PDB file of C-alpha atoms in Angstrom:
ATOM      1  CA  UNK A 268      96.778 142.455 104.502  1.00 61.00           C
ATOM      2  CA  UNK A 269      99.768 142.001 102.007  1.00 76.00           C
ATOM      3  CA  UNK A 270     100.246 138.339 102.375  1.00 87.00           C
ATOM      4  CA  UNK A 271      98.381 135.087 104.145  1.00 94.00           C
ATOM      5  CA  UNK A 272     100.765 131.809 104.031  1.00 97.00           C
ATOM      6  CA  UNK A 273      99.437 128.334 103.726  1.00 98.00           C
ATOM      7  CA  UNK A 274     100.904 125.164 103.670  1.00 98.00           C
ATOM      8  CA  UNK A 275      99.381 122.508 101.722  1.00 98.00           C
ATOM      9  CA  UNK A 276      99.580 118.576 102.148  1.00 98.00           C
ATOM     10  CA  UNK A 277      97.974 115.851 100.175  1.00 98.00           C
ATOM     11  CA  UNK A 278      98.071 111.593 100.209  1.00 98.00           C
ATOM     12  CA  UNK A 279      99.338 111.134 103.361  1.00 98.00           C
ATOM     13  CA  UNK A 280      97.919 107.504 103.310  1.00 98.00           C
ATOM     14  CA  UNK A 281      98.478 106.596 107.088  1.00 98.00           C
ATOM     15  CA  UNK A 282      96.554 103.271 107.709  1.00 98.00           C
ATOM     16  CA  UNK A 283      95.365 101.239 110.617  1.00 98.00           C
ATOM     17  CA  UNK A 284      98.145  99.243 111.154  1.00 97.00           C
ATOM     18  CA  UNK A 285     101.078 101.571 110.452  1.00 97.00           C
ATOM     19  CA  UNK A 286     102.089  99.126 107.840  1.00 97.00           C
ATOM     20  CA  UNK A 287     104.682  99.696 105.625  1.00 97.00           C
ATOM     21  CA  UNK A 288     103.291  99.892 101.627  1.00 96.00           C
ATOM     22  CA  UNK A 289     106.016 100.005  98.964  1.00 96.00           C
ATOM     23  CA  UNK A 290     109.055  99.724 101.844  1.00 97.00           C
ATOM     24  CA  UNK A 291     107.172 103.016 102.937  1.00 98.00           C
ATOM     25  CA  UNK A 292     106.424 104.264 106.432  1.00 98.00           C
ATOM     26  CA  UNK A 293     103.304 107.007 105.957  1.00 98.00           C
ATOM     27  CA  UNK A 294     103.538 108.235 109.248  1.00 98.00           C
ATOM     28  CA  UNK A 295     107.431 108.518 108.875  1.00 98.00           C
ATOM     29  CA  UNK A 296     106.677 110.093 105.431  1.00 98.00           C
ATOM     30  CA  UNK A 297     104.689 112.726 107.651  1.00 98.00           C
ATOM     31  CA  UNK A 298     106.946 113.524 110.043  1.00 98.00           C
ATOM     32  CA  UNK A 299     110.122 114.120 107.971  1.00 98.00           C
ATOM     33  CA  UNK A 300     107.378 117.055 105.155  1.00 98.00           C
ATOM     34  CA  UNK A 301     106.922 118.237 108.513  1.00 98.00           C
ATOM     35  CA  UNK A 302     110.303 118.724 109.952  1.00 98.00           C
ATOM     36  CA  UNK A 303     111.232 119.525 106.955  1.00 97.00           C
ATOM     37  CA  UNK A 304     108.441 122.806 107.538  1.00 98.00           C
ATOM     38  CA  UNK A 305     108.838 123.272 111.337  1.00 96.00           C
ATOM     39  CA  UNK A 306     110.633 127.062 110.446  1.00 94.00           C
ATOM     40  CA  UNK A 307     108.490 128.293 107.887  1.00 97.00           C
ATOM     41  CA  UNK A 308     107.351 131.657 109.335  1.00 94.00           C
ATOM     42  CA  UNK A 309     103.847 132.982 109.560  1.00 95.00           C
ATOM     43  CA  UNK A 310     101.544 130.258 108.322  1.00 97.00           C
ATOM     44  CA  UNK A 311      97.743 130.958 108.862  1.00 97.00           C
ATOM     45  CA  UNK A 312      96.817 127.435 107.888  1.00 98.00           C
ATOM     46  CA  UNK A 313      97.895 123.727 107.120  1.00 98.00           C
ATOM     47  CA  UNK A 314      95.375 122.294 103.992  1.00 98.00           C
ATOM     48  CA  UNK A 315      94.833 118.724 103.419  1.00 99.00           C
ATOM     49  CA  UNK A 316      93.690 117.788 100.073  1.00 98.00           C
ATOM     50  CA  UNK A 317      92.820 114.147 100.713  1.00 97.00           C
ATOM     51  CA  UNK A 318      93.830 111.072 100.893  1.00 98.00           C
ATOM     52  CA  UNK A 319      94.640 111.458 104.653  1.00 98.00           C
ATOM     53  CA  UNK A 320      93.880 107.517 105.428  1.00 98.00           C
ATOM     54  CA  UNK A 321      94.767 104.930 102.487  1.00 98.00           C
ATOM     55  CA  UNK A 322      92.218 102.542 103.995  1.00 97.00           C
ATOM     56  CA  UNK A 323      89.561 104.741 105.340  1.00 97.00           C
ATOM     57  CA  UNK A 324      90.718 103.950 109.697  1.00 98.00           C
ATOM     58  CA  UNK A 325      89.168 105.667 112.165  1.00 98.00           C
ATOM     59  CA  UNK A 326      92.886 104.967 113.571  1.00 98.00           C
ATOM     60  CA  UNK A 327      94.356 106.367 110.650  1.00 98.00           C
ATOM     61  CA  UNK A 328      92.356 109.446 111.008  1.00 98.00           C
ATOM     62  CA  UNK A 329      93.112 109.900 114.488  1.00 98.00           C
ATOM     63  CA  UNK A 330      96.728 109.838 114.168  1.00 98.00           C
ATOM     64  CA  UNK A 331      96.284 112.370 111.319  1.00 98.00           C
ATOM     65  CA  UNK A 332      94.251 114.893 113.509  1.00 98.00           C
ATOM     66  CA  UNK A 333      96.737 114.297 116.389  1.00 98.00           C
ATOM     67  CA  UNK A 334      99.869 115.367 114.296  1.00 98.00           C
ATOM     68  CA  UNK A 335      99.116 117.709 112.319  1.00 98.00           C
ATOM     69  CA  UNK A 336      97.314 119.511 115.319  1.00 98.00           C
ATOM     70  CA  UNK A 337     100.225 119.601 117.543  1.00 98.00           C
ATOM     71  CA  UNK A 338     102.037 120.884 114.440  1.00 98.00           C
ATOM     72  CA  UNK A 339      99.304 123.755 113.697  1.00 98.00           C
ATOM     73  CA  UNK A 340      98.248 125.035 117.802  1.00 98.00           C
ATOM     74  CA  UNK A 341     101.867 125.012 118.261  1.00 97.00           C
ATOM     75  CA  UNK A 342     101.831 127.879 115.456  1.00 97.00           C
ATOM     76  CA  UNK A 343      98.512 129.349 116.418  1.00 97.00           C
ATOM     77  CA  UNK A 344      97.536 127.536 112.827  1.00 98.00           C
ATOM     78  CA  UNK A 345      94.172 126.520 111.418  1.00 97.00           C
ATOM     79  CA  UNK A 346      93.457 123.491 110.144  1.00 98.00           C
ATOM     80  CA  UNK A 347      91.758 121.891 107.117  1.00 98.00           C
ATOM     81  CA  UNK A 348      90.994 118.378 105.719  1.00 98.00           C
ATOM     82  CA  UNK A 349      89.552 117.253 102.513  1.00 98.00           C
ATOM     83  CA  UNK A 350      88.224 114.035 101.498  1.00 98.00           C
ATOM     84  CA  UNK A 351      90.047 112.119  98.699  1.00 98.00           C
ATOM     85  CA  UNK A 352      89.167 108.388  96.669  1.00 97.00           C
ATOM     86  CA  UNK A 353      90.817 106.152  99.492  1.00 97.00           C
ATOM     87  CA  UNK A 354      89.025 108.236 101.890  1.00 98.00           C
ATOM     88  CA  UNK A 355      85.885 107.028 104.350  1.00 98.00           C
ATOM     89  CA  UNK A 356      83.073 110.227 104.265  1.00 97.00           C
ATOM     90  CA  UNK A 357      81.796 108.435 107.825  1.00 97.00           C
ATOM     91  CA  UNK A 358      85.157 107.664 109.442  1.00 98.00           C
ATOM     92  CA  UNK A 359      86.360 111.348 108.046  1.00 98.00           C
ATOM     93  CA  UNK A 360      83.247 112.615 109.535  1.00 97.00           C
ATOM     94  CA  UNK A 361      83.535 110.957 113.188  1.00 98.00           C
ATOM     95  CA  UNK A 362      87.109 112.040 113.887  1.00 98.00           C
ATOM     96  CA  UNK A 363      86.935 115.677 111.954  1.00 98.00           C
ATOM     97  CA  UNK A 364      83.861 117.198 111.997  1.00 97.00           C
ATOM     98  CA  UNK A 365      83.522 119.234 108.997  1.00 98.00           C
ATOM     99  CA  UNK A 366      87.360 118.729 108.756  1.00 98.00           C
ATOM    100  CA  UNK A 367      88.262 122.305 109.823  1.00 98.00           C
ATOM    101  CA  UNK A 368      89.973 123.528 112.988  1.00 98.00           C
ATOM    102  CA  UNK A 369      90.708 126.917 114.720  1.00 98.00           C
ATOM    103  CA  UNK A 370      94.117 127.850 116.254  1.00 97.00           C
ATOM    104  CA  UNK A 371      93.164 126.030 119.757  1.00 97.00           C
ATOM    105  CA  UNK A 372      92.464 122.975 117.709  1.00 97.00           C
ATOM    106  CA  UNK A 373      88.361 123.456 117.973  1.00 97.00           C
ATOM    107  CA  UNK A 374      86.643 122.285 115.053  1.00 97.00           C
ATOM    108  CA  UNK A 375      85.091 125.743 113.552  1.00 97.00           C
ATOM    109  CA  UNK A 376      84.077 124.556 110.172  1.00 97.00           C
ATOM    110  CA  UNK A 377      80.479 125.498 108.785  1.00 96.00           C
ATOM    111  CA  UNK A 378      79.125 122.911 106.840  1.00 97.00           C
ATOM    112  CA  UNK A 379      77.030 123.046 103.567  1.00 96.00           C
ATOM    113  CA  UNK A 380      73.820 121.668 103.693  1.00 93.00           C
ATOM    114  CA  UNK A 381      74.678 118.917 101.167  1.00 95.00           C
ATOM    115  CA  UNK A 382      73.820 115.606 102.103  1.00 87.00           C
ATOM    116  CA  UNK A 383      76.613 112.829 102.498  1.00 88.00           C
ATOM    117  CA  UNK A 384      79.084 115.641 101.533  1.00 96.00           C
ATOM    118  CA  UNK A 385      81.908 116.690 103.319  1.00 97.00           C
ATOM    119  CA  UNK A 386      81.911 120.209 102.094  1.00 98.00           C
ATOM    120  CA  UNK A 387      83.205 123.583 104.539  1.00 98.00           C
ATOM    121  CA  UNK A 388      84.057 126.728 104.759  1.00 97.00           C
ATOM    122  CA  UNK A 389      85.766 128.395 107.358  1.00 96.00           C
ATOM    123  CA  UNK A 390      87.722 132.189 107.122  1.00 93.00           C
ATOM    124  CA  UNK A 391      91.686 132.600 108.491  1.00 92.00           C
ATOM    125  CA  UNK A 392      93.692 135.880 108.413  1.00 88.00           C
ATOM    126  CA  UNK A 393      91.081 137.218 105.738  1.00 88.00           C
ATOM    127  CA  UNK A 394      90.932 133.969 103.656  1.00 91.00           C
ATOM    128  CA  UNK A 395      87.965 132.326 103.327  1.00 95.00           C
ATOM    129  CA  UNK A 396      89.143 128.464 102.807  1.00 97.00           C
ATOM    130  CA  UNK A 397      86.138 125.836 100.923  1.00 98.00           C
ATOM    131  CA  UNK A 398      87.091 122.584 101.428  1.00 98.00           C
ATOM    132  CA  UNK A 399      84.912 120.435  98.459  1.00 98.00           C
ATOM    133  CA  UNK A 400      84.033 116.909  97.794  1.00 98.00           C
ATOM    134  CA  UNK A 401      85.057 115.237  94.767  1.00 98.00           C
ATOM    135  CA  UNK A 402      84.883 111.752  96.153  1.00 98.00           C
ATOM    136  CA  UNK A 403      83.325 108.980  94.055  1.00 97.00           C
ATOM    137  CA  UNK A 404      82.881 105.248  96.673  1.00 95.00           C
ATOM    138  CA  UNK A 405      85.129 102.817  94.990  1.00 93.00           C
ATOM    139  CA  UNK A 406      86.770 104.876  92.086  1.00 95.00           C
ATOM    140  CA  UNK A 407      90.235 106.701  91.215  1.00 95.00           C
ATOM    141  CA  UNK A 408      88.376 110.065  89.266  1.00 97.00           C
ATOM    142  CA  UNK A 409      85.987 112.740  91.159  1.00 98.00           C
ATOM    143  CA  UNK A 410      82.947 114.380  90.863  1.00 98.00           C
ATOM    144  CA  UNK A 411      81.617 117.760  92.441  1.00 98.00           C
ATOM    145  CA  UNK A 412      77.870 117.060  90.826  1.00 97.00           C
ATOM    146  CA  UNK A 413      75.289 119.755  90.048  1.00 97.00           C
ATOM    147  CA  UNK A 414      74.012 120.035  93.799  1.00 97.00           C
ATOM    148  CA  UNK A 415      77.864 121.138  94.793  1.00 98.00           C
ATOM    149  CA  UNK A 416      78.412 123.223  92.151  1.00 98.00           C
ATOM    150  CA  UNK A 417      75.218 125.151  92.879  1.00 97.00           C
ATOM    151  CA  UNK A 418      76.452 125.648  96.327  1.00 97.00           C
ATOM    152  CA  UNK A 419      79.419 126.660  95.242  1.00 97.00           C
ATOM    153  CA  UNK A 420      78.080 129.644  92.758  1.00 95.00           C
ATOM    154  CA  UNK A 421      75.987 130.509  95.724  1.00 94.00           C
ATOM    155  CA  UNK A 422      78.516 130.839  98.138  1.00 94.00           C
ATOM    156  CA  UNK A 423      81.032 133.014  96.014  1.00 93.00           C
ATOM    157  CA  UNK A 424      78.349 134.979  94.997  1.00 88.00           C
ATOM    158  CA  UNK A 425      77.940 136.121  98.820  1.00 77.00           C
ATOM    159  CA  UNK A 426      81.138 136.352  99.280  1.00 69.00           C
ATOM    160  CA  UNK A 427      82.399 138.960  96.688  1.00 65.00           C
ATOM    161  CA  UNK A 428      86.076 140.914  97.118  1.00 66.00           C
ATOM    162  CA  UNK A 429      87.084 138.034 100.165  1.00 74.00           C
ATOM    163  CA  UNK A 430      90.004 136.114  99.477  1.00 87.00           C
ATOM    164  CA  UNK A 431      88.685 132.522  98.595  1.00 95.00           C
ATOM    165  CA  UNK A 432      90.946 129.158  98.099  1.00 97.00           C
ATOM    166  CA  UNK A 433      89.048 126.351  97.415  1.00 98.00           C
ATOM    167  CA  UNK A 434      90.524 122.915  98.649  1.00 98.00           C
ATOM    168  CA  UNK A 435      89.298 119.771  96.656  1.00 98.00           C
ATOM    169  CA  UNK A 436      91.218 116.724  95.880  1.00 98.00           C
ATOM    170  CA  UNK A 437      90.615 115.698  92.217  1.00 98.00           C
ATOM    171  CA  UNK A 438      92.633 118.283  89.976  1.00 98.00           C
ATOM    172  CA  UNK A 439      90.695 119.756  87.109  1.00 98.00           C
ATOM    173  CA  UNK A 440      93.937 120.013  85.161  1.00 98.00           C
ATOM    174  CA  UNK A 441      96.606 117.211  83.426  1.00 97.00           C
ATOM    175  CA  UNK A 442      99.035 117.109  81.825  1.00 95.00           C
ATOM    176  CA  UNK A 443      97.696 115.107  79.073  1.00 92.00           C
ATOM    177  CA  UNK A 444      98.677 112.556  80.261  1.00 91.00           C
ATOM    178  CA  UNK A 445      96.471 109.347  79.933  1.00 89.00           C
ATOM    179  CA  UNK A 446      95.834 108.394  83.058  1.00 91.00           C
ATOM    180  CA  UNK A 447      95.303 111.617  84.681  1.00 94.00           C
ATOM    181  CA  UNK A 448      92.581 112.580  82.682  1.00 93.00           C
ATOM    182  CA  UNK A 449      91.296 109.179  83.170  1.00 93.00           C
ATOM    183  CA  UNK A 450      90.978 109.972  86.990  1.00 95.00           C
ATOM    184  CA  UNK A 451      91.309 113.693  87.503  1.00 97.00           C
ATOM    185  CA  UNK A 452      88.007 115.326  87.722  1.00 98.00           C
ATOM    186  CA  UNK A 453      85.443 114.204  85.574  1.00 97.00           C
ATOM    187  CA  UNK A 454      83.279 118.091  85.743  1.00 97.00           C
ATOM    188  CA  UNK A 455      85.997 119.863  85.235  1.00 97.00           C
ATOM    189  CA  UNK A 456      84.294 122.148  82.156  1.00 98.00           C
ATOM    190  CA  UNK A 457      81.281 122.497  84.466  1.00 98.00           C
ATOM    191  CA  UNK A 458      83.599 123.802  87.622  1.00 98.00           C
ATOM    192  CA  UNK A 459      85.360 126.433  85.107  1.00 98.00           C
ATOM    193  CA  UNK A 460      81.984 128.065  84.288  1.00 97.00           C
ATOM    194  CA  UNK A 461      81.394 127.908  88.358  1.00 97.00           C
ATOM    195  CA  UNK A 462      84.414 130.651  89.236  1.00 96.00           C
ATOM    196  CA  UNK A 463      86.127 133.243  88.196  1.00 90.00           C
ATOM    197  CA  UNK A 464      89.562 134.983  89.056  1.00 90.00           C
ATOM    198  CA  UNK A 465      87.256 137.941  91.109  1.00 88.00           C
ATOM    199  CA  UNK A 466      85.717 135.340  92.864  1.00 90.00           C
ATOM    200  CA  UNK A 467      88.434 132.631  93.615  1.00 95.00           C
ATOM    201  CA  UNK A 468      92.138 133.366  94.583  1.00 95.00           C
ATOM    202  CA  UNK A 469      93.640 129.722  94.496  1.00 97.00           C
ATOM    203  CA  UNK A 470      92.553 126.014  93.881  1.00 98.00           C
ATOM    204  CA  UNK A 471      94.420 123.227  96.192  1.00 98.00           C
ATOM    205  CA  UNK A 472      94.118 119.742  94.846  1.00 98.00           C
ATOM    206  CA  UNK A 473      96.313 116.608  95.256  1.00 98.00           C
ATOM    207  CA  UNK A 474      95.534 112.842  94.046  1.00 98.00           C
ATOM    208  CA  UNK A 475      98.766 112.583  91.060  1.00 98.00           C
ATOM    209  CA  UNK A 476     101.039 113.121  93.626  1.00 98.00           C
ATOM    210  CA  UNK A 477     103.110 115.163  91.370  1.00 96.00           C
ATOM    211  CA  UNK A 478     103.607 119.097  91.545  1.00 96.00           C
ATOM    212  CA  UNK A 479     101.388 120.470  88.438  1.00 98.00           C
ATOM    213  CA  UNK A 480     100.412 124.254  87.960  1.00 98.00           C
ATOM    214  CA  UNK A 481      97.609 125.742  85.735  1.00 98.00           C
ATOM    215  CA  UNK A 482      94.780 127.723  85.322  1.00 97.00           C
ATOM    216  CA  UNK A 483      90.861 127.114  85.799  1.00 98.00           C
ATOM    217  CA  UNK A 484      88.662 129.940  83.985  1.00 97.00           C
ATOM    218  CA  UNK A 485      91.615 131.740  84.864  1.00 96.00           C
ATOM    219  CA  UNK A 486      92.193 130.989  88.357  1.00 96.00           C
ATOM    220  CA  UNK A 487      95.583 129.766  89.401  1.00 97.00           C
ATOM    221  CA  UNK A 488      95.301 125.657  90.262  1.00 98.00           C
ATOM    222  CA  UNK A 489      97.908 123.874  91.818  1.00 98.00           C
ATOM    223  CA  UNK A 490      98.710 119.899  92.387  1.00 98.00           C
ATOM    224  CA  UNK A 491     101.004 119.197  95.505  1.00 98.00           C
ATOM    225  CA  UNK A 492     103.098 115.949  95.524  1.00 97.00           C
ATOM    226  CA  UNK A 493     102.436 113.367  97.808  1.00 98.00           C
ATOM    227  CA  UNK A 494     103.392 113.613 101.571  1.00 98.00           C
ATOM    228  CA  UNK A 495     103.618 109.635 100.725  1.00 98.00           C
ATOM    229  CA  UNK A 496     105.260 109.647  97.620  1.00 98.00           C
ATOM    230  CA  UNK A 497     106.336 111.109  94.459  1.00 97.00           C
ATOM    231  CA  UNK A 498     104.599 109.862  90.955  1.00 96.00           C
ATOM    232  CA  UNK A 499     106.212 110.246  87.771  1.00 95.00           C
ATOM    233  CA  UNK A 500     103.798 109.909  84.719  1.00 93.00           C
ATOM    234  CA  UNK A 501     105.484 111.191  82.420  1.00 91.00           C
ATOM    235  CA  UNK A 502     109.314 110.065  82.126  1.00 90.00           C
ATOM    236  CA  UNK A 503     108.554 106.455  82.370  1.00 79.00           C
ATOM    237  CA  UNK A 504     107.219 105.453  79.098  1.00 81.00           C
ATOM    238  CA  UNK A 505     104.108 105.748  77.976  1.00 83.00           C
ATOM    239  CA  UNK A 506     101.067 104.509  79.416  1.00 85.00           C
ATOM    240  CA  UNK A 507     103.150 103.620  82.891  1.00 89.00           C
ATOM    241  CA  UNK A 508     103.764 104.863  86.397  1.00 94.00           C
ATOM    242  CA  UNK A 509     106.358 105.218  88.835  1.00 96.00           C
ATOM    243  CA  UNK A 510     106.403 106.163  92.187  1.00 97.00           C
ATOM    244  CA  UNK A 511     109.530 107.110  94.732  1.00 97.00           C
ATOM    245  CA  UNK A 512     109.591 107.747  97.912  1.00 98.00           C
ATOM    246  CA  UNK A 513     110.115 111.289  99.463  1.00 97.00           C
ATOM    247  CA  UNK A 514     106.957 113.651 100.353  1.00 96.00           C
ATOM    248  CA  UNK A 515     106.966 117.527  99.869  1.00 98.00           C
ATOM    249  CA  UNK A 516     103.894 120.059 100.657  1.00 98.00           C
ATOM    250  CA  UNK A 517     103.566 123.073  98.849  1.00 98.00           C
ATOM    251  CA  UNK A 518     103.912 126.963 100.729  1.00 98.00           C
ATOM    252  CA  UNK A 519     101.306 128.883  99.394  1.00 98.00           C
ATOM    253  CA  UNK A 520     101.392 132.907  99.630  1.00 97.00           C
ATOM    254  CA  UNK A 521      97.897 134.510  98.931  1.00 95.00           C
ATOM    255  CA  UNK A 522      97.454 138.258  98.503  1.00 89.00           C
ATOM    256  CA  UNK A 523      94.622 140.530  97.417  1.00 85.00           C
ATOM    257  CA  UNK A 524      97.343 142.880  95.169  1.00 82.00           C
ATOM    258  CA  UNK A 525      98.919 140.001  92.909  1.00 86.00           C
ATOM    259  CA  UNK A 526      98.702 136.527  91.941  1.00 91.00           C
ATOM    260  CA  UNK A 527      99.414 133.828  94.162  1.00 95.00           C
ATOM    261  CA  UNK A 528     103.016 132.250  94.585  1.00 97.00           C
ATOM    262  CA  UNK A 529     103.491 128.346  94.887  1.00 98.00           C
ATOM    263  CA  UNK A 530     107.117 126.629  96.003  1.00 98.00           C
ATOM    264  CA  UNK A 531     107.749 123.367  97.210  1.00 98.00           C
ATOM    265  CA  UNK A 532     109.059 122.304 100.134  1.00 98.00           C
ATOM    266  CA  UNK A 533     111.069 118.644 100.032  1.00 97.00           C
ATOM    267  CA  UNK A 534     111.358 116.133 103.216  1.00 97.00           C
ATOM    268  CA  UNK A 535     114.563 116.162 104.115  1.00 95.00           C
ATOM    269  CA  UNK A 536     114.469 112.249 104.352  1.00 95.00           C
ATOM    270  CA  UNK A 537     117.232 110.066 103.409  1.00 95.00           C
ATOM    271  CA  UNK A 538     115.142 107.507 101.508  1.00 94.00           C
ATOM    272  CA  UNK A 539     114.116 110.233  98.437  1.00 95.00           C
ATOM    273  CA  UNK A 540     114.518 108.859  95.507  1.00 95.00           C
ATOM    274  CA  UNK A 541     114.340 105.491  96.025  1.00 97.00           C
ATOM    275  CA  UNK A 542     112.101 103.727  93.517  1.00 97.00           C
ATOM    276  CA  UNK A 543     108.921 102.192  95.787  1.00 96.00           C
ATOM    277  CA  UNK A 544     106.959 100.821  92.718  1.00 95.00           C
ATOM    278  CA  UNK A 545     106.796 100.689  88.875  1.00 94.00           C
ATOM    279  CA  UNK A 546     103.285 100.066  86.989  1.00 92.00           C
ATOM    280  CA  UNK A 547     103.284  98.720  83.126  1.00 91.00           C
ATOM    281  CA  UNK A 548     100.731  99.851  81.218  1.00 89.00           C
ATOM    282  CA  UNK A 549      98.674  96.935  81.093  1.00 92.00           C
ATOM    283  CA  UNK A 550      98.851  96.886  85.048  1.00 91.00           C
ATOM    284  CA  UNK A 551      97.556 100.491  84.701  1.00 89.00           C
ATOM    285  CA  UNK A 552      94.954  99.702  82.087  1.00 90.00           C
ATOM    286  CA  UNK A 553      93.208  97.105  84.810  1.00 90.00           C
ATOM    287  CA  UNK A 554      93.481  99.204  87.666  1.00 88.00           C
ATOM    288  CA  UNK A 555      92.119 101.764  85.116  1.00 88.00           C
ATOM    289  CA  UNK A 556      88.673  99.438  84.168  1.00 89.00           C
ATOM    290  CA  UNK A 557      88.187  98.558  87.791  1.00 88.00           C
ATOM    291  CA  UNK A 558      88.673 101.633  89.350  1.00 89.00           C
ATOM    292  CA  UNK A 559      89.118 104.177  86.739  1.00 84.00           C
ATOM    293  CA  UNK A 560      87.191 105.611  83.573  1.00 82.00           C
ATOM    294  CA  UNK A 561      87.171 102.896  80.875  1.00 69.00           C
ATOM    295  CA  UNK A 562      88.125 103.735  77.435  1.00 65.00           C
TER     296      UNK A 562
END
């Protein structure tokens, strides 16, 4: 094996309704990242890393599986979802499964035996894929928690000179940036002393909605923009938040001889750019309080 190809996806935030938020259409959004992806050669597997409904729909969810399964059996793909903050764990559940799927579109994940968790693992081309659970009911950050993490150190430990990407959607880096400390993941210290480069290949997380790239303990980390939209934190002033419209996913090549490669891949979509909202930093600040880690 000298290379396995993912593609990874994050915050699609298809709802019920097929509503337009910001003057955006998610399942437009969707479409156009994967168009925009149709001729990428040799890709083992499509990863999720949350977010896939913005208001937790079993109808959301069903679109969701229905898409990106005709994109991935048309490619003899897997398939993997991951929970994120606007996500349902029982509406996720009843439409995915454990959130993986084989080439024929089966679901194939094996589930840990955490309770109310929607944690996986399932193995593609040589890669074993964990798909984690950072989701914390009715807050922006995440949490893994001590029961995870123990699974976690468990399940590397058995699985020792396999290719592993784990799949989670809460990063466990920033860019020091306020707010994405604020809601990144909170057990971030307590995940480093979890893995180790030996152990892990890759970490796939999403929720900024901005492309970030880092290291965990050493292993390579990576934060895909939005298939929804793209968030600036950082050229805006401070304290603030803007968002444009125009997804991307990420092409991920994993091999067992070097370190793996990240690029991203742009919708082709004539909207890009456009400016769908702006947040001042007091805006931010409530959001922050209600949802968010206080000060």
């Amino acid at each position: 094996m000298t290379r396995v190809r993912l593609l990874h996806l994050s915050d699609l935030h298809l709802n019920a309704t097929r509503e337009l938020r910001y003057g955006v259409d998610a399942d437009r959004a969707l479409d156009l990242v994967l168009a925009s992806c149709a001729k990428v050669q040799d890709v083992a597997a499509v990863v999720v890393t949350g977010d896939v409904a913005d208001d937790g729909s079993v109808a959301a969810y069903e679109r969701a599986r229905d898409t990106l399964l005709d994109f991935t059996t048309r490619r003899g793909a897997r398939l993997v979802f991951c929970v994120g903050n606007h996500d349902d764990r029982a509406a996720f559940a009843r439409v995915f499964g454990t959130g993986h799927f084989d080439q024929s579109g089966e679901e194939c994940g094996q589930p840990a035996d955490l309770k109310d968790r929607a944690v996986a693992v399932s193995a593609v081309s040589g890669i074993r894929i964990i798909s984690l659970d950072t989701l914390v009911p009715a807050k922006w950050y995440g949490r893994l928690g001590p029961a995870q993490l123990a699974w976690l150190e468990e399940t590397l430990a058995g699985c020792r000179g396999d290719l592993t990407v784990l799949a989670f959607h809460h990063p466990p880096i920033d860019l020091a940036v306020e707010i994405q400390r604020r809601i990144g993941l909170v057990d971030r210290d307590e995940l480093a002393a979890t893995i180790r480069p030996d152990a892990v290949s890759a970490i796939l997380c999403g929720h900024f909605h901005q492309q970030i790239g880092g290291t965990v303990n050493g292993v390579r980390t990576w934060v895909t923009p939005g298939v929804f939209t793209r968030i600036d934190h950082v050229t805006a002033g401070h304290g603030t938040e803007r968002a444009f419209a125009g997804g991307s996913a990420t092409l991920v090549d994993v091999s067992p001889t070097r370190e793996p490669v990240f690029a991203t891949i742009p919708a082709a979509d004539p909207e890009a750019g456009r400016l769908a909202y702006e947040a001042t930093a007091s805006e931010l600040e409530h959001y922050l309080e209600t949802y968010g880690l206080a000060k």
